[in-house]
Short mmCIF file of C-alpha atoms and ligand atoms in Angstrom, two decimals:
data_model
loop_
_atom_site.label_atom_id
_atom_site.label_comp_id
_atom_site.label_asym_id
_atom_site.label_seq_id
_atom_site.Cartn_x
_atom_site.Cartn_y
_atom_site.Cartn_z
CA MET A 32 -3.16 11.67 8.84
CA ASN A 33 -1.35 14.24 10.97
CA ASP A 34 1.75 14.09 8.75
CA GLY A 35 -0.20 15.10 5.66
CA ARG A 36 -0.31 11.68 4.12
CA ARG A 37 -3.57 9.89 3.30
CA ILE A 38 -4.66 6.35 4.35
CA PRO A 39 -7.39 4.47 2.51
CA GLN A 40 -10.35 4.00 4.85
CA ILE A 41 -10.87 0.35 4.03
CA GLY A 42 -7.82 -1.95 3.99
CA LEU A 43 -7.28 -5.64 3.71
CA GLY A 44 -6.34 -7.44 7.02
CA THR A 45 -4.18 -10.46 6.33
CA TRP A 46 -4.19 -12.29 9.69
CA PRO A 47 -4.05 -15.32 9.72
CA LEU A 48 -3.28 -16.00 6.06
CA ASP A 49 -0.02 -17.91 5.41
CA ASP A 50 2.25 -16.91 2.51
CA ALA A 51 0.49 -18.93 -0.10
CA ALA A 52 -3.00 -17.75 0.84
CA ALA A 53 -1.84 -14.14 1.27
CA ALA A 54 -0.36 -14.05 -2.21
CA GLU A 55 -3.63 -15.17 -3.71
CA VAL A 56 -5.93 -12.96 -1.51
CA VAL A 57 -3.79 -9.80 -1.82
CA ALA A 58 -3.79 -10.04 -5.62
CA ALA A 59 -7.56 -10.66 -5.60
CA ALA A 60 -8.15 -7.71 -3.25
CA ILE A 61 -6.14 -5.29 -5.32
CA ALA A 62 -8.07 -6.45 -8.41
CA ALA A 63 -11.27 -5.75 -6.44
CA GLY A 64 -10.08 -2.19 -5.67
CA TYR A 65 -8.31 -2.40 -2.40
CA ARG A 66 -5.21 -0.06 -2.22
CA HIS A 67 -4.42 -0.62 1.53
CA ILE A 68 -2.88 -3.84 2.75
CA ASP A 69 -2.08 -4.58 6.39
CA THR A 70 0.48 -7.18 7.51
CA ALA A 71 2.96 -7.72 10.34
CA PHE A 72 6.24 -9.51 11.01
CA ARG A 73 4.30 -11.67 13.45
CA TYR A 74 1.79 -12.81 10.89
CA GLY A 75 4.52 -14.71 8.95
CA ASN A 76 3.05 -13.77 5.55
CA GLU A 77 5.10 -10.75 4.35
CA ARG A 78 6.60 -12.74 1.50
CA GLY A 79 3.16 -13.73 0.35
CA VAL A 80 1.81 -10.20 0.64
CA GLY A 81 4.75 -9.01 -1.51
CA GLN A 82 4.04 -11.62 -4.11
CA GLY A 83 0.42 -10.57 -4.22
CA ILE A 84 1.39 -7.04 -4.68
CA ARG A 85 3.76 -7.73 -7.57
CA ALA A 86 1.15 -10.08 -9.19
CA SER A 87 -1.52 -7.33 -9.09
CA GLY A 88 0.46 -5.23 -11.52
CA VAL A 89 -0.72 -1.99 -9.77
CA PRO A 90 2.14 0.47 -9.36
CA ARG A 91 3.70 0.48 -5.96
CA GLU A 92 2.99 4.17 -5.41
CA GLU A 93 -0.76 3.58 -5.69
CA LEU A 94 -0.65 1.14 -2.79
CA PHE A 95 -0.63 1.76 0.99
CA VAL A 96 1.24 -1.05 2.81
CA THR A 97 1.42 -1.30 6.59
CA THR A 98 3.62 -3.64 8.60
CA LYS A 99 4.25 -3.99 12.33
CA LEU A 100 7.30 -4.97 14.34
CA ASP A 101 6.80 -6.81 17.62
CA GLY A 102 8.71 -7.33 20.84
CA GLU A 103 11.95 -8.80 19.55
CA PHE A 104 12.54 -5.58 17.55
CA GLN A 105 12.01 -3.26 20.50
CA GLY A 106 14.95 -1.29 22.01
CA GLY A 107 18.60 -0.98 20.97
CA ASP A 108 17.93 0.08 17.35
CA ARG A 109 16.67 -3.47 16.62
CA ALA A 110 13.85 -1.89 14.54
CA ILE A 111 16.43 -0.96 11.87
CA ALA A 112 17.17 -4.65 11.13
CA GLY A 113 13.58 -5.48 11.80
CA LEU A 114 12.24 -3.15 9.05
CA ASP A 115 15.09 -4.21 6.66
CA GLY A 116 13.93 -7.82 7.10
CA SER A 117 10.27 -6.89 6.43
CA LEU A 118 11.19 -4.88 3.35
CA GLU A 119 13.27 -7.72 2.02
CA ARG A 120 10.37 -10.18 2.48
CA LEU A 121 7.83 -7.71 1.03
CA GLY A 122 10.10 -6.92 -1.83
CA LEU A 123 9.62 -3.16 -1.22
CA ASP A 124 11.91 -0.33 -0.47
CA TYR A 125 9.58 1.49 1.87
CA VAL A 126 6.39 0.88 3.76
CA ASP A 127 3.65 3.46 3.97
CA LEU A 128 3.01 2.80 7.67
CA LEU A 129 5.20 1.10 10.25
CA LEU A 130 3.61 0.29 13.60
CA ILE A 131 4.96 -0.79 17.04
CA HIS A 132 2.75 -3.98 17.31
CA TRP A 133 2.32 -3.90 21.11
CA PRO A 134 3.48 -1.45 23.80
CA LEU A 135 4.90 -4.19 26.03
CA PRO A 136 5.07 -1.62 28.88
CA GLN A 137 6.85 -4.03 31.17
CA ARG A 138 9.80 -4.05 28.71
CA GLY A 139 9.90 -0.21 28.93
CA GLU A 140 11.31 0.12 25.40
CA TYR A 141 8.59 1.65 23.40
CA ILE A 142 10.05 5.13 23.66
CA SER A 143 13.50 4.14 22.55
CA THR A 144 11.84 2.02 19.73
CA TRP A 145 9.95 5.12 18.69
CA LYS A 146 13.17 7.13 18.41
CA THR A 147 14.44 4.51 16.03
CA PHE A 148 11.16 4.62 14.12
CA GLU A 149 11.66 8.38 13.68
CA ARG A 150 15.05 7.70 12.12
CA LEU A 151 13.47 5.16 9.73
CA VAL A 152 11.20 7.96 8.52
CA ASP A 153 14.29 10.19 8.06
CA ALA A 154 15.84 7.34 6.06
CA GLY A 155 12.74 7.06 3.86
CA LYS A 156 12.10 3.45 4.77
CA ALA A 157 8.80 4.24 6.50
CA ARG A 158 6.62 7.05 5.18
CA SER A 159 4.49 7.24 8.27
CA ILE A 160 4.85 5.69 11.76
CA GLY A 161 2.29 4.71 14.39
CA VAL A 162 1.43 2.20 17.03
CA SER A 163 -0.88 -0.63 17.72
CA ASN A 164 -2.67 -1.85 20.88
CA PHE A 165 -1.62 1.36 22.69
CA LYS A 166 -3.87 2.73 25.45
CA PRO A 167 -4.11 6.49 26.07
CA ALA A 168 -1.61 6.22 29.04
CA HIS A 169 0.99 4.76 26.72
CA LEU A 170 0.31 7.48 24.11
CA ASP A 171 0.67 10.19 26.81
CA ARG A 172 4.23 9.01 27.49
CA LEU A 173 5.01 8.61 23.78
CA LEU A 174 3.64 12.06 22.84
CA ALA A 175 5.69 13.63 25.59
CA GLU A 176 8.90 12.44 23.96
CA ALA A 177 8.12 12.13 20.24
CA ARG A 178 9.61 14.37 17.56
CA ILE A 179 7.17 12.84 15.07
CA PRO A 180 3.74 12.08 16.71
CA PRO A 181 2.16 8.79 15.87
CA ALA A 182 -0.02 9.01 12.79
CA ALA A 183 -2.18 6.06 13.71
CA ASN A 184 -3.15 3.70 16.47
CA GLN A 185 -4.46 0.35 15.46
CA ILE A 186 -6.72 -1.29 18.07
CA GLN A 187 -9.40 -3.93 18.37
CA LEU A 188 -12.62 -2.16 17.76
CA ASN A 189 -16.10 -3.11 16.50
CA PRO A 190 -19.76 -2.47 17.65
CA ARG A 191 -19.24 -4.85 20.60
CA ILE A 192 -15.95 -3.21 21.67
CA THR A 193 -16.47 0.50 20.84
CA ARG A 194 -13.72 2.13 22.95
CA PRO A 195 -15.06 5.67 23.06
CA GLU A 196 -12.26 6.80 25.43
CA HIS A 197 -9.63 5.55 22.95
CA ARG A 198 -11.35 7.12 20.01
CA ASP A 199 -11.71 10.46 21.72
CA TYR A 200 -8.10 10.46 22.86
CA ASP A 201 -6.85 9.64 19.37
CA SER A 202 -8.97 12.24 17.62
CA ALA A 203 -8.03 14.92 20.24
CA HIS A 204 -4.37 14.24 19.38
CA GLY A 205 -4.74 14.00 15.58
CA ILE A 206 -4.17 10.26 15.59
CA VAL A 207 -6.15 8.07 13.11
CA THR A 208 -7.78 5.06 14.78
CA VAL A 209 -7.56 1.85 12.78
CA SER A 210 -9.99 -0.92 13.76
CA TRP A 211 -8.61 -4.41 13.79
CA GLY A 212 -11.09 -7.30 14.06
CA PRO A 213 -13.69 -4.78 12.61
CA LEU A 214 -16.35 -7.47 12.05
CA GLY A 215 -16.13 -8.86 15.56
CA PRO A 216 -14.68 -12.21 14.52
CA GLY A 217 -15.33 -15.09 16.80
CA THR A 218 -18.59 -13.47 17.99
CA ASP A 219 -22.15 -13.50 16.66
CA LEU A 220 -22.07 -9.73 15.72
CA LEU A 221 -22.99 -10.30 12.11
CA ASP A 222 -26.05 -12.34 13.30
CA ASP A 223 -27.09 -9.76 15.89
CA PRO A 224 -30.75 -8.72 15.35
CA THR A 225 -29.87 -4.99 15.18
CA VAL A 226 -27.20 -5.70 12.45
CA GLN A 227 -29.72 -7.94 10.60
CA ARG A 228 -32.47 -5.36 10.80
CA LEU A 229 -30.18 -2.62 9.31
CA ALA A 230 -28.95 -4.96 6.58
CA ALA A 231 -32.60 -5.45 5.57
CA LYS A 232 -33.38 -1.74 5.90
CA TYR A 233 -30.46 -0.63 3.67
CA GLY A 234 -30.36 -3.67 1.36
CA LYS A 235 -26.81 -4.38 2.39
CA THR A 236 -25.04 -7.37 3.97
CA PRO A 237 -24.40 -7.44 7.72
CA ALA A 238 -20.69 -6.95 7.16
CA GLN A 239 -21.36 -3.92 4.92
CA ILE A 240 -23.48 -2.39 7.74
CA VAL A 241 -20.77 -2.93 10.30
CA LEU A 242 -18.02 -1.55 8.05
CA ARG A 243 -20.17 1.48 7.26
CA TRP A 244 -20.43 2.05 10.95
CA HIS A 245 -16.64 2.19 11.31
CA THR A 246 -16.32 4.72 8.45
CA ALA A 247 -19.15 6.78 9.78
CA LEU A 248 -17.22 7.20 12.96
CA GLY A 249 -14.14 8.31 11.05
CA LEU A 250 -12.31 5.11 11.68
CA VAL A 251 -10.20 3.09 9.22
CA ALA A 252 -11.16 -0.55 9.09
CA ILE A 253 -9.09 -3.61 7.85
CA PRO A 254 -11.51 -6.53 7.39
CA LYS A 255 -9.93 -9.83 6.39
CA SER A 256 -11.63 -12.23 4.05
CA ALA A 257 -10.23 -15.06 2.03
CA ASN A 258 -13.45 -15.34 0.03
CA PRO A 259 -13.61 -13.32 -3.23
CA GLN A 260 -17.27 -12.31 -2.85
CA ARG A 261 -16.85 -11.10 0.65
CA LEU A 262 -13.61 -9.27 -0.34
CA ALA A 263 -15.56 -7.40 -2.95
CA GLN A 264 -18.55 -6.62 -0.63
CA ASN A 265 -16.32 -5.40 2.20
CA ILE A 266 -14.97 -2.48 0.06
CA ASP A 267 -18.26 -1.76 -1.65
CA ILE A 268 -19.73 0.36 1.19
CA PHE A 269 -19.52 3.97 -0.02
CA ASP A 270 -22.72 4.18 -1.99
CA PHE A 271 -24.92 4.50 1.09
CA ALA A 272 -24.82 6.16 4.50
CA LEU A 273 -26.24 5.10 7.88
CA ALA A 274 -28.67 7.43 9.61
CA ASP A 275 -27.31 8.90 12.83
CA GLU A 276 -29.83 6.86 14.87
CA ASP A 277 -28.61 3.63 13.12
CA VAL A 278 -24.96 4.48 13.94
CA ALA A 279 -26.03 4.98 17.52
CA ALA A 280 -27.95 1.70 17.58
CA LEU A 281 -24.82 -0.12 16.43
CA SER A 282 -22.63 1.64 19.05
CA ALA A 283 -25.22 0.54 21.67
CA LEU A 284 -24.21 -3.11 20.96
CA ASP A 285 -21.11 -2.55 23.09
CA ASP A 286 -21.40 -5.38 25.73
CA GLY A 287 -18.36 -4.55 27.80
CA THR A 288 -16.20 -7.38 26.25
CA THR A 289 -12.63 -7.03 27.37
CA PRO A 290 -10.46 -6.27 24.30
CA ARG A 291 -8.19 -9.21 23.62
CA ALA A 292 -4.95 -7.18 23.50
CA ASP A 293 -5.49 -5.66 26.90
CA SER A 294 -2.99 -8.16 28.40
CA ASP A 295 -0.47 -6.04 26.36
CA THR A 296 1.12 -9.29 25.28
CA GLY A 297 -1.10 -10.65 22.60
CA GLY A 298 -4.01 -9.95 20.19
CA HIS A 299 -3.20 -9.57 16.55
P1 LIG B 296 -13.69 -15.40 5.49
O1 LIG B 296 -12.16 -15.18 5.34
O2 LIG B 296 -14.07 -16.87 5.22
O3 LIG B 296 -14.52 -14.46 4.62
P2 LIG B 296 -12.15 -9.53 10.90
O4 LIG B 296 -11.69 -8.87 9.54
O5 LIG B 296 -13.00 -8.56 11.72
O6 LIG B 296 -10.98 -10.11 11.72
O7 LIG B 296 -13.12 -10.76 10.51
C1 LIG B 296 -12.62 -11.79 9.75
C2 LIG B 296 -13.60 -12.95 9.78
O8 LIG B 296 -14.83 -12.51 9.18
C3 LIG B 296 -13.15 -14.08 8.96
O9 LIG B 296 -13.58 -15.29 9.58
C4 LIG B 296 -13.81 -13.88 7.65
O10 LIG B 296 -14.11 -15.12 7.00
C5 LIG B 296 -15.18 -13.27 8.04
N1 LIG B 296 -15.70 -12.38 7.05
C6 LIG B 296 -15.05 -11.45 6.34
N2 LIG B 296 -15.83 -10.73 5.54
C7 LIG B 296 -17.09 -11.18 5.73
C8 LIG B 296 -18.38 -10.91 5.13
N3 LIG B 296 -18.49 -9.99 4.23
N4 LIG B 296 -19.39 -11.65 5.60
C9 LIG B 296 -19.29 -12.59 6.54
N5 LIG B 296 -18.08 -12.88 7.05
C10 LIG B 296 -16.97 -12.28 6.73
#
């Protein structure tokens, strides 16, 4: 990332797991080799994520933990108490990455929130800071005022929603793009004939083909699975590479679907 820290390219998404499920799945994921776990205040599962981390027995410093603060923690230094609450629930004394969950431009507080985030880096409570669901126009404003530029922007992104203008903007500004909903949940992406053809060609599962597409584009992806076999296959994608024409064939699946978070009020 642009602050010299490293982010594992595959992480575990935890929405919509509750505390009990998150505790189990996070421990299983870490045992399967995951070192990057993504949660949020809004998911309501930070306690479970913390339990899973402790149950894993893996030292804290080997893990990369992201959380996000949403609207009620924007403005007026509310993010200080917000992060303290997240750290208490997680049972951690810092997070690796703290994100503004949504820009909420109508509130007009993401710049002041960012200033508070910068102080949370100074205080050692967040190692890196970034944003989620920000468009280039929001990032333009933020970059004009930031002392610490955002390290990452987490957006909905998959072969049906490829967002080239967002990816180009992020890479031109040294911002890592993190894909949420990387498998196109709620769509038939994994059944798509192109994805199925490539799965047969490479001897991989459809999910592995799609996740390899994300990593081929230099993206970080955070697939969620509550199923132990799928958890394991989703991180087992680094022993093959897609040919350029196959990356392009997957990118061509973009069907113009409007990203869910473009209302700036929702998404995950
Ligand atoms: P499950 O938890 O039962 O495995 P995303 O991470 O893009 O939001 O997608 C999550 C959805 O994709 C969940 O419904 C999850 O179901 C499913 N999923 C996760 N991994 C796989 C996989 N390897 N193969 C098929 N479906 C998967």
